Amino acid sequence: VGAESLSHFISAEQEQKRLINDYFENYIASIRSGLFDFCAHLTYIVRSAVCKVEDYHAEYKKLLEEIKKAGMADELNTRKTNIVKKFMPTAPVLEVARDLGVPILISDDCHDKNKMTAGYKEAEQLLSELGYVNRWKIR
């Protein structure tokens, strides 16, 4: 069950918002755990009907500050879905990451081997347009 299904199971908007806040708290706990080298799907929760990136700018900045403090990287996910028809995170969140000095890892999040590396050139172009030069690569 994805985030897009949140409103199908929980109709009360206040309860949905509480769960979104839990998402951010759990994400920070994951960063602080020391178990991961990079973060993925930072803005995945925007697939929920009640969660718009612009409404949670402060929370995303806090996540990115935690990522920076932990010495981790963040993923630029090039897999556009039917729900989210753009890269995740979007340019405003990438700009915050850039300004904080968080390295970016480009990932296609491939669910189909025939679509591997899809979106890489477009992602590189986006990062170049944003002046983002801090890349992280898996060795």
PDB file of C-alpha atoms in Angstrom:
ATOM      1  CA  VAL A   1       0.000   0.000   0.000  1.00  0.00           C
ATOM      2  CA  GLY A   2       1.566   3.257  -1.093  1.00  0.00           C
ATOM      3  CA  ALA A   3       1.207   6.738   0.291  1.00  0.00           C
ATOM      4  CA  GLU A   4      -1.305   7.500  -2.446  1.00  0.00           C
ATOM      5  CA  SER A   5      -3.707   5.136  -0.681  1.00  0.00           C
ATOM      6  CA  LEU A   6      -3.620   7.009   2.613  1.00  0.00           C
ATOM      7  CA  SER A   7      -6.887   8.822   1.945  1.00  0.00           C
ATOM      8  CA  HIS A   8      -8.576   5.549   0.951  1.00  0.00           C
ATOM      9  CA  PHE A   9      -8.012   4.117   4.428  1.00  0.00           C
ATOM     10  CA  ILE A  10      -8.165   7.220   6.579  1.00  0.00           C
ATOM     11  CA  SER A  11     -10.720   9.827   5.623  1.00  0.00           C
ATOM     12  CA  ALA A  12     -10.079  12.328   8.417  1.00  0.00           C
ATOM     13  CA  GLU A  13      -7.598  14.908   7.158  1.00  0.00           C
ATOM     14  CA  GLN A  14      -6.256  15.570  10.686  1.00  0.00           C
ATOM     15  CA  GLU A  15      -5.410  11.872  11.095  1.00  0.00           C
ATOM     16  CA  GLN A  16      -3.701  11.854   7.694  1.00  0.00           C
ATOM     17  CA  LYS A  17      -1.620  14.874   8.734  1.00  0.00           C
ATOM     18  CA  ARG A  18      -0.679  13.156  11.990  1.00  0.00           C
ATOM     19  CA  LEU A  19       0.543  10.161  10.012  1.00  0.00           C
ATOM     20  CA  ILE A  20       2.512  12.436   7.689  1.00  0.00           C
ATOM     21  CA  ASN A  21       4.208  13.970  10.722  1.00  0.00           C
ATOM     22  CA  ASP A  22       4.995  10.435  11.912  1.00  0.00           C
ATOM     23  CA  TYR A  23       6.566   9.816   8.490  1.00  0.00           C
ATOM     24  CA  PHE A  24       8.973  12.713   8.993  1.00  0.00           C
ATOM     25  CA  GLU A  25       9.845  11.588  12.532  1.00  0.00           C
ATOM     26  CA  ASN A  26      10.485   8.025  11.350  1.00  0.00           C
ATOM     27  CA  TYR A  27      12.602   9.264   8.458  1.00  0.00           C
ATOM     28  CA  ILE A  28      14.802  11.239  10.886  1.00  0.00           C
ATOM     29  CA  ALA A  29      15.124   8.172  13.108  1.00  0.00           C
ATOM     30  CA  SER A  30      16.256   6.176  10.063  1.00  0.00           C
ATOM     31  CA  ILE A  31      18.891   8.779   9.206  1.00  0.00           C
ATOM     32  CA  ARG A  32      20.185   8.840  12.774  1.00  0.00           C
ATOM     33  CA  SER A  33      20.312   5.025  12.973  1.00  0.00           C
ATOM     34  CA  GLY A  34      23.625   4.857  11.131  1.00  0.00           C
ATOM     35  CA  LEU A  35      22.391   1.904   9.090  1.00  0.00           C
ATOM     36  CA  PHE A  36      22.287   3.638   5.704  1.00  0.00           C
ATOM     37  CA  ASP A  37      24.705   5.373   3.340  1.00  0.00           C
ATOM     38  CA  PHE A  38      22.119   7.386   1.448  1.00  0.00           C
ATOM     39  CA  CYS A  39      18.461   8.302   1.640  1.00  0.00           C
ATOM     40  CA  ALA A  40      15.904   7.462  -1.005  1.00  0.00           C
ATOM     41  CA  HIS A  41      12.364   8.598  -1.709  1.00  0.00           C
ATOM     42  CA  LEU A  42      12.747  11.699   0.458  1.00  0.00           C
ATOM     43  CA  THR A  43       9.537  13.213  -0.911  1.00  0.00           C
ATOM     44  CA  TYR A  44       7.626   9.956  -1.404  1.00  0.00           C
ATOM     45  CA  ILE A  45       4.912  11.100   0.975  1.00  0.00           C
ATOM     46  CA  VAL A  46       3.798  13.726  -1.572  1.00  0.00           C
ATOM     47  CA  ARG A  47       1.942  10.893  -3.229  1.00  0.00           C
ATOM     48  CA  SER A  48      -0.602  11.393  -0.456  1.00  0.00           C
ATOM     49  CA  ALA A  49      -3.413  13.708  -1.498  1.00  0.00           C
ATOM     50  CA  VAL A  50      -2.979  15.878   1.615  1.00  0.00           C
ATOM     51  CA  CYS A  51       0.810  16.252   1.481  1.00  0.00           C
ATOM     52  CA  LYS A  52       2.152  18.934  -0.840  1.00  0.00           C
ATOM     53  CA  VAL A  53       5.908  19.563  -0.866  1.00  0.00           C
ATOM     54  CA  GLU A  54       5.438  23.316  -0.479  1.00  0.00           C
ATOM     55  CA  ASP A  55       3.431  22.784   2.725  1.00  0.00           C
ATOM     56  CA  TYR A  56       6.248  20.764   4.299  1.00  0.00           C
ATOM     57  CA  HIS A  57       9.280  22.806   3.212  1.00  0.00           C
ATOM     58  CA  ALA A  58      10.519  23.195   6.811  1.00  0.00           C
ATOM     59  CA  GLU A  59      10.261  19.452   7.408  1.00  0.00           C
ATOM     60  CA  TYR A  60      12.207  18.646   4.232  1.00  0.00           C
ATOM     61  CA  LYS A  61      14.879  21.132   5.216  1.00  0.00           C
ATOM     62  CA  LYS A  62      15.150  19.437   8.606  1.00  0.00           C
ATOM     63  CA  LEU A  63      15.515  16.030   6.920  1.00  0.00           C
ATOM     64  CA  LEU A  64      18.232  17.390   4.643  1.00  0.00           C
ATOM     65  CA  GLU A  65      20.058  18.946   7.597  1.00  0.00           C
ATOM     66  CA  GLU A  66      20.009  15.537   9.297  1.00  0.00           C
ATOM     67  CA  ILE A  67      21.287  13.871   6.107  1.00  0.00           C
ATOM     68  CA  LYS A  68      24.136  16.376   5.932  1.00  0.00           C
ATOM     69  CA  LYS A  69      24.980  15.916   9.619  1.00  0.00           C
ATOM     70  CA  ALA A  70      25.062  12.130   9.138  1.00  0.00           C
ATOM     71  CA  GLY A  71      27.433  12.425   6.159  1.00  0.00           C
ATOM     72  CA  MET A  72      24.903  10.776   3.880  1.00  0.00           C
ATOM     73  CA  ALA A  73      23.682  11.481   0.355  1.00  0.00           C
ATOM     74  CA  ASP A  74      20.163  11.928  -0.977  1.00  0.00           C
ATOM     75  CA  GLU A  75      18.685  10.263  -4.023  1.00  0.00           C
ATOM     76  CA  LEU A  76      17.374  12.038  -7.099  1.00  0.00           C
ATOM     77  CA  ASN A  77      14.861   9.466  -8.254  1.00  0.00           C
ATOM     78  CA  THR A  78      14.307   9.535 -12.019  1.00  0.00           C
ATOM     79  CA  ARG A  79      11.426   7.054 -12.023  1.00  0.00           C
ATOM     80  CA  LYS A  80       8.360   9.107 -12.776  1.00  0.00           C
ATOM     81  CA  THR A  81       5.151   7.380 -11.820  1.00  0.00           C
ATOM     82  CA  ASN A  82       1.590   7.842 -12.979  1.00  0.00           C
ATOM     83  CA  ILE A  83       0.947   9.718  -9.745  1.00  0.00           C
ATOM     84  CA  VAL A  84       4.132  11.777  -9.494  1.00  0.00           C
ATOM     85  CA  LYS A  85       4.986  12.826 -13.014  1.00  0.00           C
ATOM     86  CA  LYS A  86       8.288  14.449 -12.079  1.00  0.00           C
ATOM     87  CA  PHE A  87      11.579  13.580 -10.463  1.00  0.00           C
ATOM     88  CA  MET A  88      11.662  13.206  -6.699  1.00  0.00           C
ATOM     89  CA  PRO A  89      12.707  15.352  -4.999  1.00  0.00           C
ATOM     90  CA  THR A  90      11.596  18.315  -7.046  1.00  0.00           C
ATOM     91  CA  ALA A  91      13.732  21.374  -7.787  1.00  0.00           C
ATOM     92  CA  PRO A  92      12.805  23.379  -4.644  1.00  0.00           C
ATOM     93  CA  VAL A  93      13.926  20.529  -2.370  1.00  0.00           C
ATOM     94  CA  LEU A  94      17.042  19.946  -4.495  1.00  0.00           C
ATOM     95  CA  GLU A  95      17.924  23.612  -4.100  1.00  0.00           C
ATOM     96  CA  VAL A  96      17.820  23.272  -0.316  1.00  0.00           C
ATOM     97  CA  ALA A  97      19.986  20.132  -0.530  1.00  0.00           C
ATOM     98  CA  ARG A  98      22.435  21.963  -2.791  1.00  0.00           C
ATOM     99  CA  ASP A  99      22.639  24.933  -0.428  1.00  0.00           C
ATOM    100  CA  LEU A 100      23.293  22.599   2.510  1.00  0.00           C
ATOM    101  CA  GLY A 101      25.985  20.710   0.584  1.00  0.00           C
ATOM    102  CA  VAL A 102      24.161  17.367   0.578  1.00  0.00           C
ATOM    103  CA  PRO A 103      25.551  15.075  -2.143  1.00  0.00           C
ATOM    104  CA  ILE A 104      23.066  13.688  -4.673  1.00  0.00           C
ATOM    105  CA  LEU A 105      22.917  10.163  -6.038  1.00  0.00           C
ATOM    106  CA  ILE A 106      21.007   9.776  -9.303  1.00  0.00           C
ATOM    107  CA  SER A 107      18.936   6.593  -9.305  1.00  0.00           C
ATOM    108  CA  ASP A 108      16.416   5.236 -11.772  1.00  0.00           C
ATOM    109  CA  ASP A 109      14.662   3.121  -9.109  1.00  0.00           C
ATOM    110  CA  CYS A 110      14.227   0.647 -11.911  1.00  0.00           C
ATOM    111  CA  HIS A 111      11.342  -1.764 -11.671  1.00  0.00           C
ATOM    112  CA  ASP A 112      11.908  -2.932 -15.241  1.00  0.00           C
ATOM    113  CA  LYS A 113      15.354  -3.875 -16.596  1.00  0.00           C
ATOM    114  CA  ASN A 114      14.411  -2.344 -19.952  1.00  0.00           C
ATOM    115  CA  LYS A 115      14.077   1.059 -18.303  1.00  0.00           C
ATOM    116  CA  MET A 116      17.449   1.129 -16.562  1.00  0.00           C
ATOM    117  CA  THR A 117      19.132   4.548 -16.668  1.00  0.00           C
ATOM    118  CA  ALA A 118      15.892   6.156 -17.846  1.00  0.00           C
ATOM    119  CA  GLY A 119      15.923   9.846 -17.079  1.00  0.00           C
ATOM    120  CA  TYR A 120      19.646  10.105 -16.317  1.00  0.00           C
ATOM    121  CA  LYS A 121      20.388  12.712 -18.993  1.00  0.00           C
ATOM    122  CA  GLU A 122      17.368  14.752 -17.936  1.00  0.00           C
ATOM    123  CA  ALA A 123      18.427  14.474 -14.274  1.00  0.00           C
ATOM    124  CA  GLU A 124      21.956  15.602 -15.099  1.00  0.00           C
ATOM    125  CA  GLN A 125      20.495  18.536 -17.025  1.00  0.00           C
ATOM    126  CA  LEU A 126      18.265  19.494 -14.089  1.00  0.00           C
ATOM    127  CA  LEU A 127      21.166  19.341 -11.644  1.00  0.00           C
ATOM    128  CA  SER A 128      23.320  21.413 -13.997  1.00  0.00           C
ATOM    129  CA  GLU A 129      20.576  24.025 -14.325  1.00  0.00           C
ATOM    130  CA  LEU A 130      20.425  24.208 -10.528  1.00  0.00           C
ATOM    131  CA  GLY A 131      24.212  24.551 -10.299  1.00  0.00           C
ATOM    132  CA  TYR A 132      24.362  21.274  -8.382  1.00  0.00           C
ATOM    133  CA  VAL A 133      27.824  19.742  -8.675  1.00  0.00           C
ATOM    134  CA  ASN A 134      28.032  17.626  -5.525  1.00  0.00           C
ATOM    135  CA  ARG A 135      27.452  14.050  -6.743  1.00  0.00           C
ATOM    136  CA  TRP A 136      27.701  10.812  -4.804  1.00  0.00           C
ATOM    137  CA  LYS A 137      28.460   7.580  -6.581  1.00  0.00           C
ATOM    138  CA  ILE A 138      28.340   4.013  -5.345  1.00  0.00           C
ATOM    139  CA  ARG A 139      31.812   2.511  -5.490  1.00  0.00           C
TER     140      ARG A 139
END
